[in-house]
Short mmCIF file of C-alpha atoms in Angstrom, two decimals:
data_model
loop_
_atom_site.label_atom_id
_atom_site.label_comp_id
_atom_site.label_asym_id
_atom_site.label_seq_id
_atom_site.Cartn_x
_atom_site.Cartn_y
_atom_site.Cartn_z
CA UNK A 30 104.85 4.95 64.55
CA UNK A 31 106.36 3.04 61.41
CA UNK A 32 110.15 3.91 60.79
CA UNK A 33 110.27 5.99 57.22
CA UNK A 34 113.11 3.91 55.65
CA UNK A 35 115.43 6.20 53.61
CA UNK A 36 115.66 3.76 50.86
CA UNK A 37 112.22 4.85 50.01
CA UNK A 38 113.50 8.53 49.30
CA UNK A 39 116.68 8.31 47.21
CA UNK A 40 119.08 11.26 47.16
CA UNK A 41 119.69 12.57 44.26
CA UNK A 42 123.18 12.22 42.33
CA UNK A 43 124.40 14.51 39.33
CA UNK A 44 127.65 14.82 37.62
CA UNK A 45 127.72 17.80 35.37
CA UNK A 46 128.56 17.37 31.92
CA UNK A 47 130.63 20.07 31.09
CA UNK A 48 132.46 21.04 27.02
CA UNK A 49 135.67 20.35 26.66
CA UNK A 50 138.08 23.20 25.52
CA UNK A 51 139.10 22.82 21.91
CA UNK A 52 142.19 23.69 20.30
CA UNK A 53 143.94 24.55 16.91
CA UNK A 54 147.29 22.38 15.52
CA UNK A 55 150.38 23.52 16.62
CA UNK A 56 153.33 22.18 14.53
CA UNK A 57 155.93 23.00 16.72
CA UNK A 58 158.93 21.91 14.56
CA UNK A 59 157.55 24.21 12.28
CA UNK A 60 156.85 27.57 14.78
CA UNK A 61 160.98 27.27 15.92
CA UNK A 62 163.54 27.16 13.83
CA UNK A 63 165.75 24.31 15.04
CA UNK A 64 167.29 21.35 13.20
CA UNK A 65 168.81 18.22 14.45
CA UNK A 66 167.23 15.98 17.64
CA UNK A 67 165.79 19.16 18.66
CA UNK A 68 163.70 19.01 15.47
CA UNK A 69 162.95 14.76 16.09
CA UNK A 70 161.64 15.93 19.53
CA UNK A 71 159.43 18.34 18.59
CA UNK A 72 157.97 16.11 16.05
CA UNK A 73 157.29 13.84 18.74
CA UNK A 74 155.38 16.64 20.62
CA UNK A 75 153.54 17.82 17.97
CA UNK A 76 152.36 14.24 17.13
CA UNK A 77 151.22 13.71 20.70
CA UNK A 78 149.49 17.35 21.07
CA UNK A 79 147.68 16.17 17.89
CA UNK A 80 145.61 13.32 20.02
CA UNK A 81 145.10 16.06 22.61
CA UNK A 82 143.00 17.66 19.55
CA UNK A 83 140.62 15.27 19.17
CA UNK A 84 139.92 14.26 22.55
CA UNK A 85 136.52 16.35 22.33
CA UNK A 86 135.54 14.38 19.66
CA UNK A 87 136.03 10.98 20.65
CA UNK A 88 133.07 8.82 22.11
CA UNK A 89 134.80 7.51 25.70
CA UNK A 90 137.42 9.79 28.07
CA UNK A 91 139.51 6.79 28.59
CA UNK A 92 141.35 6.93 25.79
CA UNK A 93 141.39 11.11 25.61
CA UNK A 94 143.09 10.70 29.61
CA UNK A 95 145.92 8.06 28.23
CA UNK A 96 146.33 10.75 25.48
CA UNK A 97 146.60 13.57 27.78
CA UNK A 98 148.83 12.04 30.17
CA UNK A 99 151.46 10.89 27.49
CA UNK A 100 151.58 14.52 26.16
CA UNK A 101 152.23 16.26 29.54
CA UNK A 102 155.18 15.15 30.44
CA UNK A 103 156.23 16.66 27.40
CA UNK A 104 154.87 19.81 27.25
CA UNK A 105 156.30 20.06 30.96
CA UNK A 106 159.74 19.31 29.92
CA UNK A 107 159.20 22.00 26.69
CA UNK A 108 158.27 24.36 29.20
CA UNK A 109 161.21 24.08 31.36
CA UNK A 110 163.80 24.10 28.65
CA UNK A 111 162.22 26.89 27.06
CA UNK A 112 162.24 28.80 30.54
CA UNK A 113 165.95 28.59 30.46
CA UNK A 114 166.19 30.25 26.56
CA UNK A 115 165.33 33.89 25.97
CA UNK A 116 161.30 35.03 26.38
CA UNK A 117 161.56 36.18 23.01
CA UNK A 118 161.70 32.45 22.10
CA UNK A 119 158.17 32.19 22.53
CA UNK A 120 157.21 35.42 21.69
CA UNK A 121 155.66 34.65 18.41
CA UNK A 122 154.32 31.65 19.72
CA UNK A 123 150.30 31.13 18.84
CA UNK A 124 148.64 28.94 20.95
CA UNK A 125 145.12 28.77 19.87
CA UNK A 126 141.93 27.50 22.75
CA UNK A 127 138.12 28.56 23.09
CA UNK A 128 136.77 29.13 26.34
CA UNK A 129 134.65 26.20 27.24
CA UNK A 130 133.39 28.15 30.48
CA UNK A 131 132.20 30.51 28.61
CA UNK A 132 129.08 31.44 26.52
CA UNK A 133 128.64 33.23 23.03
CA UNK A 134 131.52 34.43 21.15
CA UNK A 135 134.54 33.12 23.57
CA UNK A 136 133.07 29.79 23.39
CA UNK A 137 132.19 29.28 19.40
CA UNK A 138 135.63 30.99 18.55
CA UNK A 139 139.70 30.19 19.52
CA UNK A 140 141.82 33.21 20.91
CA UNK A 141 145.39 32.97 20.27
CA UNK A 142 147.89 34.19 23.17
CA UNK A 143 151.53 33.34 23.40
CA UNK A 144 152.73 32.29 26.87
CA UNK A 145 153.47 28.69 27.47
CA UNK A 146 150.72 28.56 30.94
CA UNK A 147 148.18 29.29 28.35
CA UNK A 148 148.82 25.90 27.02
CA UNK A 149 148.89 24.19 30.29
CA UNK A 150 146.21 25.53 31.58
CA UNK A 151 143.90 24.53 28.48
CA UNK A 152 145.47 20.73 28.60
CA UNK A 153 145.44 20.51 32.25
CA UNK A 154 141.63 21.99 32.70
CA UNK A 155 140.93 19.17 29.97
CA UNK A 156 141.98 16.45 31.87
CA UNK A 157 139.97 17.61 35.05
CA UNK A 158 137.22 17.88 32.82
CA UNK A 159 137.69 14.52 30.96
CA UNK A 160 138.57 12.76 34.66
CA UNK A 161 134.77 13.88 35.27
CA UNK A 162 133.49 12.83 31.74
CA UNK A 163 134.27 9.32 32.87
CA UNK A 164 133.15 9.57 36.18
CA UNK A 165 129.50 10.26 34.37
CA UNK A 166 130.11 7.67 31.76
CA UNK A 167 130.82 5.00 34.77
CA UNK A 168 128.25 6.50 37.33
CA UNK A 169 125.35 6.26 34.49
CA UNK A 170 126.12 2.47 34.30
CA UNK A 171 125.81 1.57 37.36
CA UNK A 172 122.92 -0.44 38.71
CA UNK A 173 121.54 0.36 42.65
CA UNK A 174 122.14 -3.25 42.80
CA UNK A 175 125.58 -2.81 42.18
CA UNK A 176 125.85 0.32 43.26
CA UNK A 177 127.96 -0.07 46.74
CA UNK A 178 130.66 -1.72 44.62
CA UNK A 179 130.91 0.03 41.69
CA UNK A 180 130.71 3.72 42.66
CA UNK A 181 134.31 3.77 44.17
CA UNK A 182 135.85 4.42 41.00
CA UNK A 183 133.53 7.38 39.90
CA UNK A 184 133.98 8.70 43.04
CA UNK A 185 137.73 8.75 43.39
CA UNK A 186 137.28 10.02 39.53
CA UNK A 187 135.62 13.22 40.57
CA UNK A 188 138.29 13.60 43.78
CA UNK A 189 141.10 12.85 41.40
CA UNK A 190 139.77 16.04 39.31
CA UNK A 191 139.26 17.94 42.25
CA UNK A 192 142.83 17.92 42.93
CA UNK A 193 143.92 18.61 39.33
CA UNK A 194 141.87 21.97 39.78
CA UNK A 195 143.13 22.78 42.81
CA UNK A 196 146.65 22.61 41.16
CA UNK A 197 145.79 25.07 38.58
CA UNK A 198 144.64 27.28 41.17
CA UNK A 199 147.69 27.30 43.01
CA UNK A 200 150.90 26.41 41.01
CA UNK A 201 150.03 27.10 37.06
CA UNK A 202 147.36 30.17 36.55
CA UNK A 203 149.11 32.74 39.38
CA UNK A 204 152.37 32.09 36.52
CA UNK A 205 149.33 32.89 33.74
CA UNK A 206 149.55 36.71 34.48
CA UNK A 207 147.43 38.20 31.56
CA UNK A 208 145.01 41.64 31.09
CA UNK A 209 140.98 39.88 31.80
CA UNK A 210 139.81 42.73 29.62
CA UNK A 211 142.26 41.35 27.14
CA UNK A 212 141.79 37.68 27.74
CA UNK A 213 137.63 37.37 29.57
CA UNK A 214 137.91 34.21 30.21
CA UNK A 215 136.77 32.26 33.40
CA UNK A 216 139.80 30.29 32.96
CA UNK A 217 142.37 32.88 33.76
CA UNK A 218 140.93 34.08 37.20
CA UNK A 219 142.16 31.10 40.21
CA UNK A 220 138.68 31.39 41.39
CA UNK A 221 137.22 29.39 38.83
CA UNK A 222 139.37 26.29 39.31
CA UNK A 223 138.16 26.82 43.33
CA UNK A 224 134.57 26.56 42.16
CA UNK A 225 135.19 23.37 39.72
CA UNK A 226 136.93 21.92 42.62
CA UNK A 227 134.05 22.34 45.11
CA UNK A 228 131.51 21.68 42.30
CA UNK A 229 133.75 18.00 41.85
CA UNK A 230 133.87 17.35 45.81
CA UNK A 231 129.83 17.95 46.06
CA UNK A 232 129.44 15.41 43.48
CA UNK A 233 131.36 12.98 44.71
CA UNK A 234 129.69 13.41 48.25
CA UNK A 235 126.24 12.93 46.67
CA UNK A 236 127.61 9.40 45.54
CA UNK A 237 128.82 8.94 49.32
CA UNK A 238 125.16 9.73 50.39
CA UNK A 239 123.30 7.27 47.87
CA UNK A 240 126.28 4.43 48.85
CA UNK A 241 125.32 4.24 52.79
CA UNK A 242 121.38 4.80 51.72
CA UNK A 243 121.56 2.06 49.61
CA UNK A 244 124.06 -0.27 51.47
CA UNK A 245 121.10 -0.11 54.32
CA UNK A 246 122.42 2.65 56.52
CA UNK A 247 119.08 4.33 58.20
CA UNK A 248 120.09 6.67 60.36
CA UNK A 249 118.68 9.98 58.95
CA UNK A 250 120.37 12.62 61.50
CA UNK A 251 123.83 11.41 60.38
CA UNK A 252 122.81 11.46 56.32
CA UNK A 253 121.30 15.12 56.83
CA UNK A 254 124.53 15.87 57.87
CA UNK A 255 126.25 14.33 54.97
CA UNK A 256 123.77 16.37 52.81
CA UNK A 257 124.60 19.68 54.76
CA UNK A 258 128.23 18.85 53.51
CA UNK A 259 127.05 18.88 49.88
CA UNK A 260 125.34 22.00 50.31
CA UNK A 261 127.96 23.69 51.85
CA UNK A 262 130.54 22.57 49.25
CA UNK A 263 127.76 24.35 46.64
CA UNK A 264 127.20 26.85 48.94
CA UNK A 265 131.03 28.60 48.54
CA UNK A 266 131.24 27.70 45.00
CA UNK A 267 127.91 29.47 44.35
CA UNK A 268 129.66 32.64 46.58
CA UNK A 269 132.84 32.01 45.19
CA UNK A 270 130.96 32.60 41.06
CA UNK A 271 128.71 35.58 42.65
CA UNK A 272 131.92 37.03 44.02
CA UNK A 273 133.97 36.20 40.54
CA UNK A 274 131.19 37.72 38.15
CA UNK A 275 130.81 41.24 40.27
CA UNK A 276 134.33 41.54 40.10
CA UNK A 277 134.08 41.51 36.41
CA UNK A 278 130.63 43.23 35.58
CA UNK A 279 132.71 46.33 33.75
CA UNK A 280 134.23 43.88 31.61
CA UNK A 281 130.80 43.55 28.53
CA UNK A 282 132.58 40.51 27.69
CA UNK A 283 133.10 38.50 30.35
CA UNK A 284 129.84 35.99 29.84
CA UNK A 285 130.36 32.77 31.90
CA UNK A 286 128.00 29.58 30.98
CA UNK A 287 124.67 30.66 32.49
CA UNK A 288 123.98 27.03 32.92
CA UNK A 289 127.16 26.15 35.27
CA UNK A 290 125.52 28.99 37.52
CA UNK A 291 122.07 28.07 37.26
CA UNK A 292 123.44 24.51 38.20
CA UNK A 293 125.75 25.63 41.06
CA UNK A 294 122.80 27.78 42.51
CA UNK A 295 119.90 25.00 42.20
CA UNK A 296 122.38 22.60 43.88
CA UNK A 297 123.11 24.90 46.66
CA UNK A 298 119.00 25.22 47.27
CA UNK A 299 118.34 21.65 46.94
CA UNK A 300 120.65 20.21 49.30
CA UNK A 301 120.04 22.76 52.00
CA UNK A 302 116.19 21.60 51.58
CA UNK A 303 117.68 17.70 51.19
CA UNK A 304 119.76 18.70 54.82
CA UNK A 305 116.60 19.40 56.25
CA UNK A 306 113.94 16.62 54.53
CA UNK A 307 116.40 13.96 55.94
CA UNK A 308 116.62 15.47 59.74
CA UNK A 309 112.69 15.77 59.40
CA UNK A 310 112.63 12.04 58.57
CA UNK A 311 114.93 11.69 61.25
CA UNK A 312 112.83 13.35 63.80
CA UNK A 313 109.58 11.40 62.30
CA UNK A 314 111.89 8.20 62.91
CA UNK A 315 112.31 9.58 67.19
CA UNK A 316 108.55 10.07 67.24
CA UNK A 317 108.65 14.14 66.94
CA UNK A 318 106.14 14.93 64.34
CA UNK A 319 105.66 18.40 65.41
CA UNK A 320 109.60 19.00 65.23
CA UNK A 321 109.86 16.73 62.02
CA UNK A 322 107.00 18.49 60.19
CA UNK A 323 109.19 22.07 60.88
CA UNK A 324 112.26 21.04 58.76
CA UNK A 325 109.86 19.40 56.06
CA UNK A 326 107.76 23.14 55.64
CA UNK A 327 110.96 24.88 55.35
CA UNK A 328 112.70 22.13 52.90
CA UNK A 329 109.23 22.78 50.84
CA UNK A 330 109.94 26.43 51.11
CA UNK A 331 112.87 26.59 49.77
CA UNK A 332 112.13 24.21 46.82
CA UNK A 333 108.75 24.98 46.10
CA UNK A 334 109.31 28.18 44.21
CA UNK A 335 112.49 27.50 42.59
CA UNK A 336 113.11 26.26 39.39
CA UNK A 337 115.90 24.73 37.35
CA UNK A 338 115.92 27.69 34.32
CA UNK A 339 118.13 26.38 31.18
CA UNK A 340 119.30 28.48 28.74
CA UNK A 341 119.27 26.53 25.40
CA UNK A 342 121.82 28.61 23.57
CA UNK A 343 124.70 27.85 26.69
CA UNK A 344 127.04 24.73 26.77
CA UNK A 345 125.95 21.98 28.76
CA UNK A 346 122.25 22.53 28.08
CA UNK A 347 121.38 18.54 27.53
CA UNK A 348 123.29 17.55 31.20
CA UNK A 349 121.40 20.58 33.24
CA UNK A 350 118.32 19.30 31.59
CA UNK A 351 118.76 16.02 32.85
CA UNK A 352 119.77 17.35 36.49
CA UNK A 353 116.52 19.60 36.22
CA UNK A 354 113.97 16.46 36.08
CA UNK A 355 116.41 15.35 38.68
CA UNK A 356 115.39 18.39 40.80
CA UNK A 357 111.66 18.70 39.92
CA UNK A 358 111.55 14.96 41.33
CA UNK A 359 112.81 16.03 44.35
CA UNK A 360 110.56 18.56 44.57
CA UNK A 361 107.91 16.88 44.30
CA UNK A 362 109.14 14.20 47.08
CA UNK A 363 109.32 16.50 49.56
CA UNK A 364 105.79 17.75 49.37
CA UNK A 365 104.02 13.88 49.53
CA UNK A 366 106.17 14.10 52.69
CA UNK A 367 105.09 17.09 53.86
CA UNK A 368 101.50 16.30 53.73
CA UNK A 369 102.08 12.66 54.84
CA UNK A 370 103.53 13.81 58.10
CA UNK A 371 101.22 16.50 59.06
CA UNK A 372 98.15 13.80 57.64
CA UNK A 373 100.22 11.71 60.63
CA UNK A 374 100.24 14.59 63.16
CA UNK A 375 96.56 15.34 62.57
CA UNK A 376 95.08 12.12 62.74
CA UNK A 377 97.62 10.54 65.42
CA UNK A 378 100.15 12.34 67.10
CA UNK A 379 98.29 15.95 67.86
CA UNK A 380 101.68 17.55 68.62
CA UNK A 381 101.99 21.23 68.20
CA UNK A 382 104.05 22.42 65.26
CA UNK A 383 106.23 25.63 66.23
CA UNK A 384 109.70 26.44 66.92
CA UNK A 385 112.59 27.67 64.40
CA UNK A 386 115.04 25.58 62.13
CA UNK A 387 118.58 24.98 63.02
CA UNK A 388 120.88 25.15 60.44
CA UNK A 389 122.69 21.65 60.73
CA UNK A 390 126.88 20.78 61.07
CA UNK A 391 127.87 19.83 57.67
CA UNK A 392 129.79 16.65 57.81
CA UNK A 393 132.74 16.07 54.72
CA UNK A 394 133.93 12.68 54.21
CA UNK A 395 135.12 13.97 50.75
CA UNK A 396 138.63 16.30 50.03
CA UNK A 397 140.73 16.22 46.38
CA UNK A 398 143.03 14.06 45.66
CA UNK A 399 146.33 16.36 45.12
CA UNK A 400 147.64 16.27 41.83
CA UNK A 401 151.11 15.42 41.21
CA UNK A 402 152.92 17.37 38.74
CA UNK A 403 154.55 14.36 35.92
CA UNK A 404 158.03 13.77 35.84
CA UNK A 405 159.11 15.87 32.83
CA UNK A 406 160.70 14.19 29.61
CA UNK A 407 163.68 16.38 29.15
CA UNK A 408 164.19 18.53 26.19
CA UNK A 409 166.95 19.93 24.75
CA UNK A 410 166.50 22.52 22.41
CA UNK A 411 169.19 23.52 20.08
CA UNK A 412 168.06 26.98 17.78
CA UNK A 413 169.62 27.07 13.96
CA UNK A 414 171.27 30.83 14.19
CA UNK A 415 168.26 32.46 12.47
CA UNK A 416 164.92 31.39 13.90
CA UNK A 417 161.19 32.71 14.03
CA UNK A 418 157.99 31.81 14.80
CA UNK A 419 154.89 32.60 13.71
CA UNK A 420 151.75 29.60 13.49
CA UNK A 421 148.35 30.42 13.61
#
């Protein structure tokens, strides 16, 4: 029989567009009472902070990431002088973020709380999120011509904000100790930056897939495998959110972005169904229609009924659109297949179809890129003998 060549059934690739968190000014010369360099420095701060404000409003990421990663080695070294000065320093501190993970009221509105990890959660979780902004902007512009040379850098991209989640996880939010009924946000649980990070690696694994496909690779058992990685990568983020949101179903205002779960759990289904469409092309490929024709039925099954719901009034409604068409597509891909290969069996190969699926090893060529903390830009903060603080 005629090898299927996979070039004629491209995988799918998505980044999610997620919102960026958005911020209030902070004038920090202004909140402390200090005089002198101390007062020159935190003029400097505040000026940097201040591009840090607009990067949700600027056209490219580039320029929002150079702005970011001027500012933290600054609000690094603020944090470590100000670790070393009495907590009632910050006390009346009023740092000011929405929750971009959010939906409804946490998301259209800024809630002010006054530890310093509040901050650097926000700034950091920005420049994950930006990292991935630019991974789209880079990934969309990319030709399948071009495509074996130019998707290195989105793909690192999406590692590289991997790691900077991971980080969050495990050195700044277990510092970020705060009441969730007080504070329901996704962002203070260390689950959530577990989820973003297996969200990013999925991604970036979906480029890996589309790379060897494209660069000429053919052999379908070892791309179901890479699939099975991508599914398994959306697989424990999708437990990880089920987990995170039962924890927190006493709490009536804890109200994650529907989309980012509708988008986790549609990912999950269609690259377990991709996993299995690519080892029944494999099979096909060994001359095993009756086997191959198996893993396409149950690929079908679970795609046919599913379907990519959007809620219009949730952030990131125009990039889960996009990754729905994305998703109907491959829907409707895997049924032509399905009835092209048992058209095959019945006219030519009159093999028996029956036996079970085997759920296949996921293979990972894709892990984070750790994030390295900057080198801080020493402070040294000098108080006037009657301070307060109070900004909102």
């Amino acid at each position: 029989n005629e090898q299927l060549n996979l070039i004629k059934v491209p995988s799918p690739v998505h980044i999610l567009l997620l919102p960026l968190p958005e911020t209030t000014e902070l004038v920090f010369q202004d909140t402390f009472s200090v005089e002198g360099e101390t007062k020159l420095e935190f003029q400097r701060i505040t000026s940097q902070r201040k591009s840090v404000l607009t990067a949700s409003t600027r056209s490219y990421a580039e320029s929002s990431i150079q702005s970011i990663e001027q500012y933290l080695p600054l609000l690094f070294g603020l944090m470590q002088a100000a670790a070393k000065l009495p907590q009632d320093f910050s006390a009346y501190l009023s740092i000011s973020w929405n929750s971009c993970l959010s939906s409804g009221y946490y998301f259209k509105n800024k809630t002010v709380n006054h530890k310093w990890h509040f901050e650097v959660i926000n700034v950091l979780l920005t420049y994950a999120l930006l990292k991935r902004k630019l991974a789209h902007e880079k990934l969309s512009s990319i030709s399948d011509e071009n495509f074996d040379k130019e998707c290195v850098e989105p793909a690192k991209l999406l590692r590289e904000a991997a790691g900077i989640f991971e980080y969050i996880a495990t050195h700044v939010q277990p510092e970020f100790i705060v009441d969730p009924l007080a504070l329901p946000f996704p962002e203070v649980f260390s689950e959530t930056y577990h989820i973003l990070s297996d969200l990013s690696v999925g991604e970036c694994q979906q480029i890996i897939i589309k790379k060897a496909i494209l660069s000429g690779a053919n052999k379908a058992s070892v791309m179901s495998k890479l699939a099975a990685g991508v599914y398994s990568s959306f697989k424990k983020a999708q437990e990880a959110m089920t987990n995170l949101v039962e924890s927190q179903k006493n709490s009536k205002y804890f109200k994650p972005n529907n989309n980012l779960i509708q988008y986790i759990s549609t990912n999950t289904a269609l690259f377990q169904a991709l996993s299995y469409k690519l080892n029944a092309i494999h099979l096909y490929n060994e001359g095993k229609a009756g086997q191959s024709i198996i893993y396409m039925r149950e690929a079908h099954k679970i795609l046919e009924p599913l379907q990519c719901k959007i809620n219009i009034y949730d952030p990131a409604k125009d990039s889960v659109e996009l990754f729905s068409k994305k998703f109907d597509e491959e829907k409707h891909t895997v049924k032509l297949l399905l009835d092209e290969f048992e058209a095959d069996n019945k006219a030519i190969f009159h093999e028996r179809v029956e036996g079970q699926v085997e759920s296949l090893e996921p293979k990972h060529l894709v892990s984070p890129i750790p994030y390295q903390a900057p080198d801080v830009i020493e402070i040294n903060i000098q108080r006037s003998s009657n301070y307060w603080c109070c900004v909102q």
